[in-house]
PDB file of C-alpha atoms and ligand atoms in Angstrom:
ATOM      1  CA  MET A  20      82.351 106.902 124.930  1.00 68.00           C
ATOM      2  CA  THR A  21      78.949 106.284 123.845  1.00 75.00           C
ATOM      3  CA  LYS A  22      77.734 103.859 121.184  1.00 73.00           C
ATOM      4  CA  VAL A  23      76.478 106.247 118.611  1.00 69.00           C
ATOM      5  CA  MET A  24      79.560 108.260 118.967  1.00 65.00           C
ATOM      6  CA  ARG A  25      81.773 105.073 118.506  1.00 68.00           C
ATOM      7  CA  SER A  26      80.082 104.061 115.414  1.00 67.00           C
ATOM      8  CA  LEU A  27      80.279 107.475 114.142  1.00 60.00           C
ATOM      9  CA  VAL A  28      84.313 107.226 114.443  1.00 63.00           C
ATOM     10  CA  VAL A  29      84.701 103.770 112.728  1.00 63.00           C
ATOM     11  CA  LEU A  30      82.277 105.382 109.852  1.00 54.00           C
ATOM     12  CA  ALA A  31      84.241 108.022 109.612  1.00 63.00           C
ATOM     13  CA  SER A  32      87.494 105.886 109.186  1.00 61.00           C
ATOM     14  CA  VAL A  33      85.759 103.232 106.762  1.00 56.00           C
ATOM     15  CA  VAL A  34      84.572 106.240 104.895  1.00 55.00           C
ATOM     16  CA  LEU A  35      88.164 108.458 105.086  1.00 54.00           C
ATOM     17  CA  LEU A  36      90.362 104.953 104.235  1.00 54.00           C
ATOM     18  CA  ALA A  37      87.830 104.524 100.861  1.00 57.00           C
ATOM     19  CA  GLY A  38      88.441 107.599  99.810  1.00 54.00           C
ATOM     20  CA  ALA A  39      92.108 107.662 100.517  1.00 55.00           C
ATOM     21  CA  VAL A  40      92.444 103.986  98.319  1.00 53.00           C
ATOM     22  CA  GLY A  41      90.178 105.839  95.505  1.00 52.00           C
ATOM     23  CA  PHE A  42      92.655 108.207  95.329  1.00 53.00           C
ATOM     24  CA  ALA A  43      95.584 106.392  94.963  1.00 47.00           C
ATOM     25  CA  GLN A  44      94.464 103.808  92.444  1.00 50.00           C
ATOM     26  CA  SER A  45      93.159 107.248  90.564  1.00 77.00           C
ATOM     27  CA  ALA A  46      96.114 109.137  90.930  1.00 92.00           C
ATOM     28  CA  GLY A  47      98.018 106.550  89.452  1.00 95.00           C
ATOM     29  CA  GLU A  48      96.518 105.971  86.141  1.00 96.00           C
ATOM     30  CA  ALA A  49      96.196 109.844  85.963  1.00 96.00           C
ATOM     31  CA  THR A  50      99.850 110.341  86.280  1.00 97.00           C
ATOM     32  CA  TYR A  51     100.082 107.464  83.602  1.00 97.00           C
ATOM     33  CA  LYS A  52      97.551 109.228  81.533  1.00 96.00           C
ATOM     34  CA  ALA A  53      99.544 112.661  81.439  1.00 96.00           C
ATOM     35  CA  LYS A  54     103.315 112.000  81.585  1.00 97.00           C
ATOM     36  CA  CYS A  55     103.776 108.426  80.075  1.00 97.00           C
ATOM     37  CA  GLN A  56     101.163 107.066  78.005  1.00 96.00           C
ATOM     38  CA  ASN A  57     102.748 108.826  74.762  1.00 96.00           C
ATOM     39  CA  CYS A  58     105.397 106.660  74.705  1.00 97.00           C
ATOM     40  CA  HIS A  59     104.023 103.631  76.497  1.00 98.00           C
ATOM     41  CA  GLY A  60     100.482 104.138  75.024  1.00 97.00           C
ATOM     42  CA  PRO A  61      97.432 103.752  77.156  1.00 96.00           C
ATOM     43  CA  THR A  62      97.696 100.084  77.984  1.00 96.00           C
ATOM     44  CA  GLY A  63     101.493 100.101  78.110  1.00 97.00           C
ATOM     45  CA  LEU A  64     101.761  98.023  74.199  1.00 97.00           C
ATOM     46  CA  ALA A  65     103.649 101.656  73.463  1.00 97.00           C
ATOM     47  CA  ASP A  66     101.661 101.380  70.488  1.00 95.00           C
ATOM     48  CA  SER A  67     101.530 105.688  69.765  1.00 90.00           C
ATOM     49  CA  GLY A  68     103.478 107.481  67.370  1.00 92.00           C
ATOM     50  CA  ILE A  69     106.164 108.681  69.771  1.00 95.00           C
ATOM     51  CA  GLY A  70     106.303 105.130  71.511  1.00 96.00           C
ATOM     52  CA  LYS A  71     106.532 103.450  67.847  1.00 95.00           C
ATOM     53  CA  ALA A  72     109.215 106.002  67.102  1.00 95.00           C
ATOM     54  CA  MET A  73     111.533 105.403  70.149  1.00 95.00           C
ATOM     55  CA  LYS A  74     110.850 102.261  69.532  1.00 95.00           C
ATOM     56  CA  VAL A  75     109.881 101.689  73.722  1.00 97.00           C
ATOM     57  CA  LYS A  76     108.930  97.986  74.056  1.00 97.00           C
ATOM     58  CA  PRO A  77     105.690  96.917  75.174  1.00 97.00           C
ATOM     59  CA  VAL A  78     104.887  95.557  78.460  1.00 97.00           C
ATOM     60  CA  THR A  79     103.696  92.204  76.681  1.00 97.00           C
ATOM     61  CA  ASP A  80     107.721  92.045  76.459  1.00 97.00           C
ATOM     62  CA  PRO A  81     109.866  89.532  78.158  1.00 96.00           C
ATOM     63  CA  GLU A  82     112.176  92.184  78.850  1.00 96.00           C
ATOM     64  CA  VAL A  83     109.117  94.254  80.759  1.00 97.00           C
ATOM     65  CA  LYS A  84     107.840  91.334  81.890  1.00 96.00           C
ATOM     66  CA  LYS A  85     110.760  90.990  84.326  1.00 96.00           C
ATOM     67  CA  PHE A  86     110.801  94.003  85.739  1.00 96.00           C
ATOM     68  CA  THR A  87     109.884  93.795  89.179  1.00 96.00           C
ATOM     69  CA  MET A  88     108.606  97.126  91.273  1.00 96.00           C
ATOM     70  CA  ALA A  89     111.402  97.762  92.305  1.00 97.00           C
ATOM     71  CA  ALA A  90     113.372  97.655  89.192  1.00 97.00           C
ATOM     72  CA  MET A  91     110.169  99.905  87.735  1.00 98.00           C
ATOM     73  CA  ILE A  92     110.283 102.639  90.184  1.00 98.00           C
ATOM     74  CA  GLU A  93     114.225 102.991  89.868  1.00 98.00           C
ATOM     75  CA  ALA A  94     113.581 103.168  86.460  1.00 98.00           C
ATOM     76  CA  THR A  95     110.971 105.975  86.480  1.00 98.00           C
ATOM     77  CA  LYS A  96     113.369 108.149  89.255  1.00 98.00           C
ATOM     78  CA  ASN A  97     116.829 107.682  87.303  1.00 98.00           C
ATOM     79  CA  GLY A  98     115.645 107.288  83.561  1.00 98.00           C
ATOM     80  CA  THR A  99     116.397 104.306  81.387  1.00 96.00           C
ATOM     81  CA  GLY A 100     117.560 104.395  77.706  1.00 93.00           C
ATOM     82  CA  LYS A 101     116.038 106.954  76.162  1.00 94.00           C
ATOM     83  CA  MET A 102     113.112 107.568  78.998  1.00 97.00           C
ATOM     84  CA  GLN A 103     114.192 110.859  81.370  1.00 97.00           C
ATOM     85  CA  PRO A 104     114.344 110.685  85.116  1.00 98.00           C
ATOM     86  CA  TYR A 105     111.603 111.140  86.738  1.00 98.00           C
ATOM     87  CA  LYS A 106     112.874 111.760  90.082  1.00 98.00           C
ATOM     88  CA  ASN A 107     112.973 116.049  89.902  1.00 97.00           C
ATOM     89  CA  THR A 108     109.391 116.455  87.947  1.00 97.00           C
ATOM     90  CA  LEU A 109     107.460 113.634  90.510  1.00 98.00           C
ATOM     91  CA  THR A 110     107.578 113.186  94.296  1.00 98.00           C
ATOM     92  CA  GLU A 111     108.170 109.489  95.516  1.00 97.00           C
ATOM     93  CA  ALA A 112     104.567 108.915  95.902  1.00 97.00           C
ATOM     94  CA  GLN A 113     103.459 110.139  92.635  1.00 97.00           C
ATOM     95  CA  ILE A 114     106.174 107.827  91.406  1.00 98.00           C
ATOM     96  CA  LYS A 115     105.269 104.466  93.128  1.00 97.00           C
ATOM     97  CA  ASP A 116     101.375 104.981  92.322  1.00 96.00           C
ATOM     98  CA  VAL A 117     102.256 105.885  88.824  1.00 97.00           C
ATOM     99  CA  VAL A 118     104.265 102.567  88.492  1.00 97.00           C
ATOM    100  CA  ALA A 119     102.120 100.167  90.555  1.00 96.00           C
ATOM    101  CA  TYR A 120      99.872 101.314  87.897  1.00 96.00           C
ATOM    102  CA  PHE A 121     102.453 100.901  84.788  1.00 97.00           C
ATOM    103  CA  HIS A 122     102.792  97.167  86.507  1.00 96.00           C
ATOM    104  CA  SER A 123      98.790  96.288  86.232  1.00 95.00           C
ATOM    105  CA  LEU A 124      99.560  96.239  82.704  1.00 96.00           C
ATOM    106  CA  ILE A 125     101.387  93.843  82.788  1.00 92.00           C
ATOM    107  CA  LYS A 126      99.276  90.696  80.928  1.00 80.00           C
TER     108      LYS A 126
HETATM  109  C1  LIG B 223     109.525 110.323  75.873  1.00 94.92           C
HETATM  110  C2  LIG B 223     108.767 109.172  75.805  1.00 94.92           C
HETATM  111  C3  LIG B 223     108.812 108.332  76.807  1.00 94.92           C
HETATM  112  C4  LIG B 223     107.918 108.611  78.546  1.00 94.92           C
HETATM  113  C5  LIG B 223     107.569 110.029  78.139  1.00 94.92           C
HETATM  114  C6  LIG B 223     108.478 107.783  79.370  1.00 94.92           C
HETATM  115  N1  LIG B 223     109.058 106.556  79.048  1.00 94.92           N
HETATM  116 FE1  LIG B 223     109.579 105.446  79.896  1.00 94.92          FE
HETATM  117  N2  LIG B 223     110.223 104.463  78.360  1.00 94.92           N
HETATM  118  C7  LIG B 223     110.854 105.391  77.258  1.00 94.92           C
HETATM  119  C8  LIG B 223     112.089 104.649  76.827  1.00 94.92           C
HETATM  120  C9  LIG B 223     112.548 104.276  75.367  1.00 94.92           C
HETATM  121  C10 LIG B 223     112.348 103.184  77.510  1.00 94.92           C
HETATM  122  C11 LIG B 223     113.659 102.419  77.834  1.00 94.92           C
HETATM  123  C12 LIG B 223     113.147 101.122  77.241  1.00 94.92           C
HETATM  124  C13 LIG B 223     112.115 100.415  76.581  1.00 94.92           C
HETATM  125  O1  LIG B 223     112.599  99.662  74.885  1.00 94.92           O
HETATM  126  O2  LIG B 223     111.271 100.178  76.323  1.00 94.92           O
HETATM  127  C14 LIG B 223     111.347 103.444  78.699  1.00 94.92           C
HETATM  128  C15 LIG B 223     111.671 102.537  79.715  1.00 94.92           C
HETATM  129  C16 LIG B 223     110.692 102.363  80.815  1.00 94.92           C
HETATM  130  C17 LIG B 223     110.714 101.582  81.996  1.00 94.92           C
HETATM  131  C18 LIG B 223     111.537 100.467  82.152  1.00 94.92           C
HETATM  132  C19 LIG B 223     111.042  99.287  81.617  1.00 94.92           C
HETATM  133  C20 LIG B 223     109.886  99.406  79.963  1.00 94.92           C
HETATM  134  O3  LIG B 223     109.165  99.218  79.490  1.00 94.92           O
HETATM  135  O4  LIG B 223     111.380  99.205  79.175  1.00 94.92           O
HETATM  136  C21 LIG B 223     109.942 101.917  82.552  1.00 94.92           C
HETATM  137  C22 LIG B 223     109.198 100.952  84.150  1.00 94.92           C
HETATM  138  C23 LIG B 223     109.006 103.129  82.335  1.00 94.92           C
HETATM  139  N3  LIG B 223     109.836 103.669  81.460  1.00 94.92           N
HETATM  140  C24 LIG B 223     108.314 104.144  83.459  1.00 94.92           C
HETATM  141  C25 LIG B 223     107.668 105.582  82.562  1.00 94.92           C
HETATM  142  C26 LIG B 223     107.072 105.501  83.512  1.00 94.92           C
HETATM  143  C27 LIG B 223     106.369 105.405  84.790  1.00 94.92           C
HETATM  144  C28 LIG B 223     106.712 106.779  82.907  1.00 94.92           C
HETATM  145  C29 LIG B 223     105.338 108.347  83.474  1.00 94.92           C
HETATM  146  C30 LIG B 223     106.229 108.823  84.177  1.00 94.92           C
HETATM  147  C31 LIG B 223     107.099 106.745  81.475  1.00 94.92           C
HETATM  148  N4  LIG B 223     108.031 105.498  81.555  1.00 94.92           N
HETATM  149  C32 LIG B 223     107.519 107.689  80.720  1.00 94.92           C
HETATM  150  C33 LIG B 223     110.025 106.195  77.166  1.00 94.92           C
HETATM  151  C34 LIG B 223     108.898 106.846  77.718  1.00 94.92           C
END
């Protein structure tokens, strides 16, 4: 492999990787805004109309802070309390992305 070709390959993989990471983050955020924010609020505070009506706990609640990523994925997949399960409407990857975003809202 020539030097030029090798740097081209390296450059291409860097661009691909950066693209994949950027996409994963915005995908989780986009899914959250489309499917979750109505109840959990734009910043996870459940301060929206439906969130208040359903008494969704804000991410500042100690009960929510106790949730691990795995427990959140579980709750999103199979539903919890009055929340419907999402395993039939979202893919495994979408659930992981959206939960990563939701989890990042916990301060
Ligand atoms: C129709 C309203 C509604 C929507 C939409 C909704 N949730 Fe929930 N969610 C709830 C309710 C109610 C609970 C019950 C627990 C509580 O009081 O917070 C809950 C609980 C959870 C929990 C357990 C931790 C916690 O906050 O109590 C997670 C994690 C969660 N939701 C993630 C999601 C994700 C991710 C989405 C979008 C894919 C979503 N929710 C969409 C209403 C909703």
